[in-house]
Structure formats: structure tokens, C-alpha cells
CSV table of C-alpha atoms in Angstrom, one decimal:
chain,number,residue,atom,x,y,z
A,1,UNK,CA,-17.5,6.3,-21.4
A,2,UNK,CA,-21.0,6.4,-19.3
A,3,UNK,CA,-22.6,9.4,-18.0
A,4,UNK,CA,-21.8,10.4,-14.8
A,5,UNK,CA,-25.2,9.0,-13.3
A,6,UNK,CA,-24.4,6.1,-15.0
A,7,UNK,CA,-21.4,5.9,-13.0
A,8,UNK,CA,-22.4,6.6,-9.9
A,9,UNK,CA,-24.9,3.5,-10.2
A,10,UNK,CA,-22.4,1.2,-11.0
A,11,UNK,CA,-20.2,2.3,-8.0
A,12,UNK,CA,-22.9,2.1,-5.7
A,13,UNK,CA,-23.9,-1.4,-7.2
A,14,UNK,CA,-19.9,-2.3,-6.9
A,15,UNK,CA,-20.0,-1.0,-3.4
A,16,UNK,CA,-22.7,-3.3,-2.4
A,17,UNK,CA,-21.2,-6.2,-3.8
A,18,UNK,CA,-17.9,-5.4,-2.5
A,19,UNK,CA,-19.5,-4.6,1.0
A,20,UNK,CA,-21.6,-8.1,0.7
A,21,UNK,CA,-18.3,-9.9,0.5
A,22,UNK,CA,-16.9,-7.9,2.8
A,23,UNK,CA,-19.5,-9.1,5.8
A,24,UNK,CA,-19.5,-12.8,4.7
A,25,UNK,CA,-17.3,-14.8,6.6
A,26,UNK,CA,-17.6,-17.9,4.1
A,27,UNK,CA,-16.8,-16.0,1.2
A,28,UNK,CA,-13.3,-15.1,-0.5
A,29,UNK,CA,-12.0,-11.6,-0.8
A,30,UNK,CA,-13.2,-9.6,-3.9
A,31,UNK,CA,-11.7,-10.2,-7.1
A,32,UNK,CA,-9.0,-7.5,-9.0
A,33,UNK,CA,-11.9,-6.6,-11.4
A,34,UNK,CA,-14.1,-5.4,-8.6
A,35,UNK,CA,-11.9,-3.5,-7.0
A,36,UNK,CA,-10.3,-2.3,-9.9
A,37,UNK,CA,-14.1,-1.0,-11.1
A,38,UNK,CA,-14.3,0.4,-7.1
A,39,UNK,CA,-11.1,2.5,-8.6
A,40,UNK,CA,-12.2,4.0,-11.4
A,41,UNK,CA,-16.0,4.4,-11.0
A,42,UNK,CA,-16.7,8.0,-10.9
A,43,UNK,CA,-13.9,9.5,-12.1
A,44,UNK,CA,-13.4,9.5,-16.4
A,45,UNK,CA,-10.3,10.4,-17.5
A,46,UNK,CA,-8.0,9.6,-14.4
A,47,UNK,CA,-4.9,7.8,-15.1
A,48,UNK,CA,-5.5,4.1,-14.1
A,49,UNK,CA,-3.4,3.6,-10.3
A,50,UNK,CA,-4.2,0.0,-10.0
A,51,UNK,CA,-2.6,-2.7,-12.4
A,52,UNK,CA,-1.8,-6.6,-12.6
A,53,UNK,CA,1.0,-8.2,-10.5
A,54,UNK,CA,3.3,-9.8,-12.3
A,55,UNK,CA,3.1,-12.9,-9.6
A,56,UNK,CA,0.1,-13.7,-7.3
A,57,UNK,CA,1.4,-12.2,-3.8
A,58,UNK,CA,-0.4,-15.7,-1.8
A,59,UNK,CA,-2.3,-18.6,-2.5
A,60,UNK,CA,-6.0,-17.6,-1.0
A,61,UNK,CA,-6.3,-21.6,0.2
A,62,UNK,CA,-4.8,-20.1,4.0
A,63,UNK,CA,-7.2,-17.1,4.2
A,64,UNK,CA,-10.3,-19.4,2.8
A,65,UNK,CA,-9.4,-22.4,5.5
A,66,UNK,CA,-9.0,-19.9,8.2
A,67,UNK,CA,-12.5,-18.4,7.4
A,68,UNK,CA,-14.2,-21.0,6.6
A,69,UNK,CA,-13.3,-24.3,8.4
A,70,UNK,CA,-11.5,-23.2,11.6
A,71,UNK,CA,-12.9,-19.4,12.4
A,72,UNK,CA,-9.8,-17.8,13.2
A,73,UNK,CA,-9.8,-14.7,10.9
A,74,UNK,CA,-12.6,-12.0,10.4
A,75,UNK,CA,-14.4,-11.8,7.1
A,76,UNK,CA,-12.6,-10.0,4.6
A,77,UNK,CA,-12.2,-6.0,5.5
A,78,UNK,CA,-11.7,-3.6,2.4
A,79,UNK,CA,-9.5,-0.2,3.5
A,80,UNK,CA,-7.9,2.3,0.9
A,81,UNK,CA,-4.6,3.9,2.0
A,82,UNK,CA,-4.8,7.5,1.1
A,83,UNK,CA,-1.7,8.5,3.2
A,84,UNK,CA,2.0,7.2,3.9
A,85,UNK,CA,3.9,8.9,6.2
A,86,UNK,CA,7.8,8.6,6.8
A,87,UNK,CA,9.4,9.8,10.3
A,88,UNK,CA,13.1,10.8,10.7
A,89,UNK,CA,13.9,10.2,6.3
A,90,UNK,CA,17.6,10.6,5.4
A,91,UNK,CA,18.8,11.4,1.6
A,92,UNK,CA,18.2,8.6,-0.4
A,93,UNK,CA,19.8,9.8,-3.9
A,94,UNK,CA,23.4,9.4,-5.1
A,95,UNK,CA,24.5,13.3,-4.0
A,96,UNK,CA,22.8,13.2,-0.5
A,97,UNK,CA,20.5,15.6,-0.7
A,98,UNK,CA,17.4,14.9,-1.4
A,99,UNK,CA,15.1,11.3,-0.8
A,100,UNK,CA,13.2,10.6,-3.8
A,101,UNK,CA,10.2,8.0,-2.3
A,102,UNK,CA,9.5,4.8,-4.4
A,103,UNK,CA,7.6,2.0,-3.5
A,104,UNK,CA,4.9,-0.8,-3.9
A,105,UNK,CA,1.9,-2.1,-2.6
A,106,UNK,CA,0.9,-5.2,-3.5
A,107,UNK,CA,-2.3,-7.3,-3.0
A,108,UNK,CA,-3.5,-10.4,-4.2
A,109,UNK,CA,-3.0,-10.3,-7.4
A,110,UNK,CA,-2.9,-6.3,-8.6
A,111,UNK,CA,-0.5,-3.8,-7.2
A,112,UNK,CA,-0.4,0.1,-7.0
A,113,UNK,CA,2.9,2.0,-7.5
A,114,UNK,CA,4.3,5.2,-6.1
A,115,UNK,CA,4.6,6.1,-9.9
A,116,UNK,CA,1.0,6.0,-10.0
A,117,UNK,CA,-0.1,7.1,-6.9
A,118,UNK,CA,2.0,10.2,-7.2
A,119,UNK,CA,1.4,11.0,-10.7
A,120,UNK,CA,-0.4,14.5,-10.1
A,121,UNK,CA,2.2,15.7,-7.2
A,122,UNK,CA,3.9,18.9,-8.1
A,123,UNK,CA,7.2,17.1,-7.0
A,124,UNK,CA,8.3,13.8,-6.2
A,125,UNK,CA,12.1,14.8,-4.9
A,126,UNK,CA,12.6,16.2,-1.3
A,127,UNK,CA,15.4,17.7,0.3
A,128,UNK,CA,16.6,15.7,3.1
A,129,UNK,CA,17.1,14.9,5.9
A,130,UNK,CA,14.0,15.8,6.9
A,131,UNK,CA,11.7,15.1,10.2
A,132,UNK,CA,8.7,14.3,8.5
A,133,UNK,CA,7.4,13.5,4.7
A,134,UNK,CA,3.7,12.8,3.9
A,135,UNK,CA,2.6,11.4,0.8
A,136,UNK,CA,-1.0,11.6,-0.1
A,137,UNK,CA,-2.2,9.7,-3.5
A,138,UNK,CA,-5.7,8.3,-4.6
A,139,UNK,CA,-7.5,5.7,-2.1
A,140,UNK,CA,-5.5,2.4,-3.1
A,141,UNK,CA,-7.9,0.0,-1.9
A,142,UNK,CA,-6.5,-3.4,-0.2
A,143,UNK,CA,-8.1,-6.1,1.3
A,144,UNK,CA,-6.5,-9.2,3.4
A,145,UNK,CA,-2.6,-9.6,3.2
A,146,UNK,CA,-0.9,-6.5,1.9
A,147,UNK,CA,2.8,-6.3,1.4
A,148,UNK,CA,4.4,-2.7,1.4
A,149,UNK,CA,8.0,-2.0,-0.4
A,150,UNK,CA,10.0,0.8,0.0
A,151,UNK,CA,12.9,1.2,-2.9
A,152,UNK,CA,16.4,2.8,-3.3
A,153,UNK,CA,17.5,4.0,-7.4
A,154,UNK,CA,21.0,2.8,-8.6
A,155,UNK,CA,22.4,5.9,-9.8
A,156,UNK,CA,24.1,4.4,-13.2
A,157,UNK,CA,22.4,0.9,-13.6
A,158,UNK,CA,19.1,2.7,-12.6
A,159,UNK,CA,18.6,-1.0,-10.7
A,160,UNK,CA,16.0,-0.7,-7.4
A,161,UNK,CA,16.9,-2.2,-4.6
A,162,UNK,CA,14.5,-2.7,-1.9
A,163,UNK,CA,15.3,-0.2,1.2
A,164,UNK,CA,12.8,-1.7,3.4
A,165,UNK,CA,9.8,-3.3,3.4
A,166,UNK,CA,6.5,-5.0,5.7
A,167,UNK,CA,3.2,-6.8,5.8
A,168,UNK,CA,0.4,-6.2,6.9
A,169,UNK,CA,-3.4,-8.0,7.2
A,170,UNK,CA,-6.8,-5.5,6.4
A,171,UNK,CA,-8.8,-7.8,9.2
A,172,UNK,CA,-7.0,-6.9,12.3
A,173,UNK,CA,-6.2,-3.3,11.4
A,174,UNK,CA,-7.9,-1.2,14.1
A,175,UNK,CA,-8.5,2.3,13.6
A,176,UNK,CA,-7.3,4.8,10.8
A,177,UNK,CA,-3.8,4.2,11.4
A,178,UNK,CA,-1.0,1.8,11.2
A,179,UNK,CA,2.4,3.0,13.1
A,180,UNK,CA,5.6,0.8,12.5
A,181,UNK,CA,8.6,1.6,14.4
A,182,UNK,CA,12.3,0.9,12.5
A,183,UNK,CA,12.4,-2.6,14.3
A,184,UNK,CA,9.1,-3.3,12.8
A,185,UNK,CA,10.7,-3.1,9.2
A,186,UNK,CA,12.5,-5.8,7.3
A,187,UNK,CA,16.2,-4.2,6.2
A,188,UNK,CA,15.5,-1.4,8.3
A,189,UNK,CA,16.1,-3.6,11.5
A,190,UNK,CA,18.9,-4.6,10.5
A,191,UNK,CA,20.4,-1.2,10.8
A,192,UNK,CA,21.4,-1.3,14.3
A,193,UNK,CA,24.5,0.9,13.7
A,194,UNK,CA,22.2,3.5,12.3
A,195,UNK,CA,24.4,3.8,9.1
A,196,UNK,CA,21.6,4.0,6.7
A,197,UNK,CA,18.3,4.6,9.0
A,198,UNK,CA,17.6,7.6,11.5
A,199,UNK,CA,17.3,5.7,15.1
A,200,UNK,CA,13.7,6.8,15.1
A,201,UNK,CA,12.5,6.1,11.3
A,202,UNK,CA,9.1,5.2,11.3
A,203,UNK,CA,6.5,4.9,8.8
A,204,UNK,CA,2.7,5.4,9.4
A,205,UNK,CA,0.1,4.3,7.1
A,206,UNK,CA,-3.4,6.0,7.0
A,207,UNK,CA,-7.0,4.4,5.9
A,208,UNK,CA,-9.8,5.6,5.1
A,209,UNK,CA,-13.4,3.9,3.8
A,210,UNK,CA,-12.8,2.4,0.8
A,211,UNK,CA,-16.6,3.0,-0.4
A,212,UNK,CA,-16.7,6.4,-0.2
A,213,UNK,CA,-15.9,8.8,-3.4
């Protein structure tokens, strides 16, 4: 382990690499061992909240060609989500009474889970229904496609199946915030009898600067 001046050098050295990749429009987005670095830097003995995906989520030809030879996407844009935030949540769990969030976010080729992310939360189980549930975990940093999966828990098999899910690209995000209605989830959509999602489910997603500690 390096002192914590040592540290702070080589996330402010990662930082300007990252942000150098960042504003050129030629180059490909950073690699998992920068941002992984990016992750950790700073903070000995946290519990690591990025790992390997098992499967590469795309093949970075499109992004490259689209950069590169035709100019129709920005150079790659780092964000870390900090914050998810679910509108209108019913029960999730076998008894109905409490919603127990699990999900994924995957990028590239490393993912971040809600086991992870939530690791130091006094409680991971909330009575339900409820109006509104925010989640706040470490800055998972994403760059460039970013696919988002919420799960639901067998109760005997203990086998997840995917509740709903969405996409979503770092280089045209505006703002701090990201606001999908239930028509702008996959599964969720599908609901149109409102049997298993409130009529006004919604998820938010909240960014923040990915070089900042």
C-alpha cells in the first residue's frame, strides 16, 4: 500500500490521462485498468466496487468509426453515478412487503453491482410500496454505452430474473441527471395493465464528476 501522498499523485496523474482521453476525439475510451485505478486511488482498504464482465458489453469498432472517420459522436465523456433513484416502487419479494433493489451496471468490459455499491448501507430491504427510494453508493464511473439492469430474487431457486432494464450513452448525457419514464424501460413497458409496475414508475440516475475524490 502507498502513502496517502503517494496516492493522491497517482490519482491526479490517472485523472489527467483519463481527462486527455476524454477530450480526444480520435482516441478510444479509457481502458478497465484506468478506470479501475480512478476507483481505488485514494481510498486503502475499501472494498473493491468495480470488477470484470464476464462478456465484453460491445465491440468498440462502432464508437471508434463514429469518432474517428464520420464525426457523429463526441469524444469520449467519463461520468460516475453516485445516485439511482426509483419513483412509484411496489414490493418486490415473495411476501409483498418489502422491495429489496438488485441490479447491474455494465460498461465495456467491467461492471459494478448493487452488492457492491451497497455494501456499507445499514439496510438493503425496504418496505413497500413506497413513493420514492434513493440509493446512494460510491461514484461508479462509466464512459460511452452503459447498460443498467434492474433484478427480481426467486424465492426457492434463488434464480434473478431481470425486472427491467435500459441503455444509455455518457456523450449525449446533459446535465446531472438522467429521468426515464416506465415507457422508457425494457419489461417495464410492457406492463400496460399495470400488474407488476406502478403507472408512474420511474427511475432517475444522478452524475457527478468522475475526477473528483
Amino acid at each position: 500500500e502507498g502513502k496517502p501522498s503517494e496516492l493522491a499523485d497517482a490519482a491526479a496523474a490517472a485523472s489527467a490521462a483519463l481527462s486527455a482521453a476524454g477530450n480526444d476525439r480520435r482516441g478510444a475510451a479509457p481502458d478497465f485498468e484506468s478506470i479501475q485505478f480512478l476507483t481505488f486511488a485514494g481510498k486503502r482498504g475499501d472494498a473493491p466496487i468495480i470488477r470484470r464482465a464476464k462478456e465484453k458489453l460491445l465491440n468498440d469498432e462502432w464508437n471508434r468509426l463514429n469518432r474517428l472517420k464520420l464525426g457523429r459522436l463526441p469524444p469520449p465523456k467519463l461520468l460516475a453515478v453516485w445516485k439511482i433513484v426509483l419513483h412509484k416502487v411496489r414490493p418486490n419479494t415473495f411476501r409483498g412487503t418489502t422491495f429489496e433493489p438488485r441490479f447491474r451496471l455494465q460498461c465495456a468490459d467491467f461492471e459494478y453491482t448493487s452488492t457492491a455499491l451497497l455494501a456499507s448501507s445499514r439496510t438493503t430491504s425496504f418496505k413497500a410500496p413506497l413513493d420514492k427510494l434513493s440509493l446512494t453508493f460510491p461514484k461508479a464511473i462509466v464512459v460511452d454505452e452503459v447498460f443498467v439492469a434492474f433484478y427480481n430474487k426467486r424465492p426457492i431457486t434463488g434464480k434473478k430474473d431481470k425486472a427491467f432494464k435500459f441503455w444509455f450513452h455518457t456523450a449525449f448525457i446533459q446535465g446531472n441527471r438522467l429521468h426515464l419514464d416506465k415507457a422508457d424501460l425494457d419489461t417495464a413497458c410492457k406492463d400496460t395493465k399495470h400488474q407488476k409496475f406502478d403507472e408512474h414508475f420511474a427511475v432517475d440516475l444522478f452524475f457527478t464528476d468522475a475526477f473528483h475524490h
